[in-house]
Amino acid sequence: MRVWLDLADRLRLRLRTPQLVDGQPHLIALRFEPLDESARWRDHSPADPREKYGAKTRYQRISKLEDPDLLIDLDEALERLNLPREPRILDLGVNRGDSLAMILGLRPAWAKTLRFVGVDHSASALDLARARWAELGDRADFIEADLGALERLELGRFDLVLSIGTLHSPGVDHQVVLRHVVKNLLAPGAGVILGVPNCTHIDGEQLFGARTKNFTQPELSLLIKSVAHYKRYLQQHRRKVYVTGKYYVLVTGAAELEGERGG
């Protein structure tokens, strides 16, 4: 069954529920249907580019909480970082707050101790996040701003800075953002988790592999270039780097312990 599901993914098909063949109980009929190529969340974005991922777009039908691979990889990334019991966390591109839901699902004890700041340029998505996480009170702050303006926000320093599926976006200079994060936003011993999408969403299906315009199959050169840059830059700034993932490739930078470098 896994082979047939993988084949459907590569050919942009949906595998329907298998059925027994009438009169031949030892055979199963597999049926496929083509995905609707027009059913992409990007094709229905509003005129305001800041609301491309907003509350009224099809993007809101995508939930990272439904990706078990991402949850497993994020759990391992948090374990590698060895964060304090009362972590201060910054999420760049927070949208409606799925990342906070994943973190608290994986680390429920932090629900009473964590301090969280989320930055996004979509006002409507931030409204969803504020309503969703009102129970956290002043321990959760959601700020409307472009990632290119981080230096003007005076955010302070954090035990963890993460950004999942955002830094690759058009209009975001990921190299400038990463430099600012490492030089100005990390507390001593802090960690970084950067998630690069290795998937696309069509007609309600999450398809494996980064897609590039004019390519019908996954084309990974831009993904590999981004991941290599993140890894190299974090290593240059005394971070032990791990690269994991499937539909989202996570680059995790953990602070090196004394004595780990050299020798």
mmCIF file of C-alpha atoms in Angstrom, residues 49-191:
data_model
loop_
_atom_site.group_PDB
_atom_site.id
_atom_site.type_symbol
_atom_site.label_atom_id
_atom_site.label_comp_id
_atom_site.label_asym_id
_atom_site.label_seq_id
_atom_site.Cartn_x
_atom_site.Cartn_y
_atom_site.Cartn_z
ATOM 1 C CA PRO A 49 0.200 40.774 -0.053
ATOM 2 C CA ARG A 50 0.341 40.989 3.732
ATOM 3 C CA GLU A 51 -2.803 38.852 3.845
ATOM 4 C CA LYS A 52 -1.484 36.134 1.529
ATOM 5 C CA TYR A 53 -1.612 33.715 4.476
ATOM 6 C CA GLY A 54 -4.509 35.457 6.216
ATOM 7 C CA ALA A 55 -7.584 34.212 8.028
ATOM 8 C CA LYS A 56 -9.802 34.142 4.933
ATOM 9 C CA THR A 57 -7.403 32.329 2.605
ATOM 10 C CA ARG A 58 -7.213 28.646 1.763
ATOM 11 C CA TYR A 59 -3.907 28.536 3.578
ATOM 12 C CA GLN A 60 -5.886 28.212 6.818
ATOM 13 C CA ARG A 61 -7.001 24.736 5.726
ATOM 14 C CA ILE A 62 -3.408 23.534 6.159
ATOM 15 C CA SER A 63 -2.560 22.357 9.666
ATOM 16 C CA LYS A 64 0.979 21.488 10.688
ATOM 17 C CA LEU A 65 -0.565 19.541 13.571
ATOM 18 C CA GLU A 66 -1.664 16.927 11.017
ATOM 19 C CA ASP A 67 1.924 16.221 9.928
ATOM 20 C CA PRO A 68 3.261 13.453 12.222
ATOM 21 C CA ASP A 69 6.737 13.627 10.673
ATOM 22 C CA LEU A 70 7.029 17.299 11.617
ATOM 23 C CA LEU A 71 5.857 16.617 15.175
ATOM 24 C CA ILE A 72 8.381 13.795 15.629
ATOM 25 C CA ASP A 73 11.237 15.886 14.220
ATOM 26 C CA LEU A 74 10.274 18.932 16.296
ATOM 27 C CA ASP A 75 10.178 16.798 19.440
ATOM 28 C CA GLU A 76 13.707 15.563 18.759
ATOM 29 C CA ALA A 77 14.883 19.090 17.970
ATOM 30 C CA LEU A 78 13.565 20.392 21.302
ATOM 31 C CA GLU A 79 15.256 17.498 23.082
ATOM 32 C CA ARG A 80 18.611 18.393 21.491
ATOM 33 C CA LEU A 81 18.341 22.025 22.571
ATOM 34 C CA ASN A 82 17.893 21.270 26.275
ATOM 35 C CA LEU A 83 15.920 24.471 26.922
ATOM 36 C CA PRO A 84 15.257 25.852 30.431
ATOM 37 C CA ARG A 85 12.037 25.122 32.304
ATOM 38 C CA GLU A 86 10.780 28.647 31.696
ATOM 39 C CA PRO A 87 11.844 29.252 28.095
ATOM 40 C CA ARG A 88 11.355 32.487 26.221
ATOM 41 C CA ILE A 89 10.469 31.579 22.628
ATOM 42 C CA LEU A 90 10.212 33.665 19.456
ATOM 43 C CA ASP A 91 8.358 32.424 16.369
ATOM 44 C CA LEU A 92 8.983 34.271 13.102
ATOM 45 C CA GLY A 93 5.973 33.833 10.825
ATOM 46 C CA VAL A 94 3.646 32.688 13.616
ATOM 47 C CA ASN A 95 0.393 33.026 11.615
ATOM 48 C CA ARG A 96 -2.456 31.555 13.751
ATOM 49 C CA GLY A 97 -0.095 29.927 16.254
ATOM 50 C CA ASP A 98 0.231 26.305 15.097
ATOM 51 C CA SER A 99 3.855 26.219 16.222
ATOM 52 C CA LEU A 100 2.836 27.127 19.773
ATOM 53 C CA ALA A 101 0.247 24.341 19.715
ATOM 54 C CA MET A 102 2.911 21.854 18.620
ATOM 55 C CA ILE A 103 5.366 23.009 21.281
ATOM 56 C CA LEU A 104 2.851 22.832 24.111
ATOM 57 C CA GLY A 105 1.591 19.478 22.849
ATOM 58 C CA LEU A 106 5.133 18.138 23.017
ATOM 59 C CA ARG A 107 6.086 19.966 26.234
ATOM 60 C CA PRO A 108 2.822 20.361 28.233
ATOM 61 C CA ALA A 109 4.691 21.425 31.379
ATOM 62 C CA TRP A 110 5.621 24.669 29.605
ATOM 63 C CA ALA A 111 1.951 25.718 29.451
ATOM 64 C CA LYS A 112 2.409 27.400 32.846
ATOM 65 C CA THR A 113 5.948 28.682 32.408
ATOM 66 C CA LEU A 114 6.709 29.549 28.778
ATOM 67 C CA ARG A 115 6.860 33.115 27.489
ATOM 68 C CA PHE A 116 6.091 33.366 23.789
ATOM 69 C CA VAL A 117 6.402 36.078 21.147
ATOM 70 C CA GLY A 118 5.063 35.598 17.624
ATOM 71 C CA VAL A 119 5.724 37.942 14.709
ATOM 72 C CA ASP A 120 3.732 37.994 11.477
ATOM 73 C CA HIS A 121 2.599 40.565 8.912
ATOM 74 C CA SER A 122 -0.956 39.193 8.562
ATOM 75 C CA ALA A 123 -3.254 41.106 10.896
ATOM 76 C CA SER A 124 -6.146 38.667 10.396
ATOM 77 C CA ALA A 125 -3.997 35.610 11.169
ATOM 78 C CA LEU A 126 -2.705 37.303 14.317
ATOM 79 C CA ASP A 127 -6.288 37.920 15.414
ATOM 80 C CA LEU A 128 -6.843 34.158 15.196
ATOM 81 C CA ALA A 129 -3.692 33.535 17.231
ATOM 82 C CA ARG A 130 -4.649 36.015 19.954
ATOM 83 C CA ALA A 131 -8.090 34.467 20.343
ATOM 84 C CA ARG A 132 -6.676 30.953 20.285
ATOM 85 C CA TRP A 133 -4.085 31.654 22.988
ATOM 86 C CA ALA A 134 -5.929 34.169 25.160
ATOM 87 C CA GLU A 135 -5.593 31.741 28.089
ATOM 88 C CA LEU A 136 -1.851 32.451 28.216
ATOM 89 C CA GLY A 137 -2.512 36.101 29.005
ATOM 90 C CA ASP A 138 0.516 38.382 28.904
ATOM 91 C CA ARG A 139 2.852 35.387 28.498
ATOM 92 C CA ALA A 140 1.945 35.302 24.782
ATOM 93 C CA ASP A 141 2.472 38.384 22.640
ATOM 94 C CA PHE A 142 1.599 38.524 18.944
ATOM 95 C CA ILE A 143 3.172 41.377 16.987
ATOM 96 C CA GLU A 144 2.224 42.603 13.514
ATOM 97 C CA ALA A 145 5.424 43.382 11.625
ATOM 98 C CA ASP A 146 7.475 42.421 8.594
ATOM 99 C CA LEU A 147 10.458 40.176 9.266
ATOM 100 C CA GLY A 148 12.647 42.742 7.557
ATOM 101 C CA ALA A 149 11.889 45.180 10.384
ATOM 102 C CA LEU A 150 12.917 42.997 13.339
ATOM 103 C CA GLU A 151 15.693 45.344 14.408
ATOM 104 C CA ARG A 152 13.095 48.087 15.117
ATOM 105 C CA LEU A 153 10.989 45.929 17.448
ATOM 106 C CA GLU A 154 13.348 45.719 20.452
ATOM 107 C CA LEU A 155 12.285 42.152 21.190
ATOM 108 C CA GLY A 156 15.056 41.267 23.617
ATOM 109 C CA ARG A 157 16.710 37.850 23.700
ATOM 110 C CA PHE A 158 15.254 34.361 23.573
ATOM 111 C CA ASP A 159 16.090 30.799 24.570
ATOM 112 C CA LEU A 160 14.678 29.563 21.257
ATOM 113 C CA VAL A 161 14.018 31.265 17.943
ATOM 114 C CA LEU A 162 12.122 29.197 15.407
ATOM 115 C CA SER A 163 10.648 29.788 11.993
ATOM 116 C CA ILE A 164 8.881 26.976 10.159
ATOM 117 C CA GLY A 165 7.980 27.497 6.522
ATOM 118 C CA THR A 166 8.540 31.273 6.447
ATOM 119 C CA LEU A 167 12.110 32.362 5.699
ATOM 120 C CA HIS A 168 11.947 31.055 2.116
ATOM 121 C CA SER A 169 8.949 33.293 1.330
ATOM 122 C CA PRO A 170 9.182 35.936 -1.417
ATOM 123 C CA GLY A 171 10.075 39.315 0.022
ATOM 124 C CA VAL A 172 11.979 37.843 2.977
ATOM 125 C CA ASP A 173 15.757 38.152 2.896
ATOM 126 C CA HIS A 174 16.469 34.994 4.871
ATOM 127 C CA GLN A 175 20.175 35.703 5.178
ATOM 128 C CA VAL A 176 19.601 39.131 6.734
ATOM 129 C CA VAL A 177 16.979 37.723 9.108
ATOM 130 C CA LEU A 178 19.242 34.877 10.217
ATOM 131 C CA ARG A 179 22.159 37.237 10.850
ATOM 132 C CA HIS A 180 19.955 39.457 13.014
ATOM 133 C CA VAL A 181 18.605 36.465 14.935
ATOM 134 C CA VAL A 182 22.050 35.060 15.729
ATOM 135 C CA LYS A 183 23.684 38.381 16.590
ATOM 136 C CA ASN A 184 20.861 40.139 18.431
ATOM 137 C CA LEU A 185 18.071 37.799 19.553
ATOM 138 C CA LEU A 186 19.722 34.739 21.108
ATOM 139 C CA ALA A 187 20.350 34.466 24.830
ATOM 140 C CA PRO A 188 23.465 32.586 26.011
ATOM 141 C CA GLY A 189 22.976 28.886 25.318
ATOM 142 C CA ALA A 190 19.957 29.533 23.082
ATOM 143 C CA GLY A 191 18.904 27.388 20.136
#
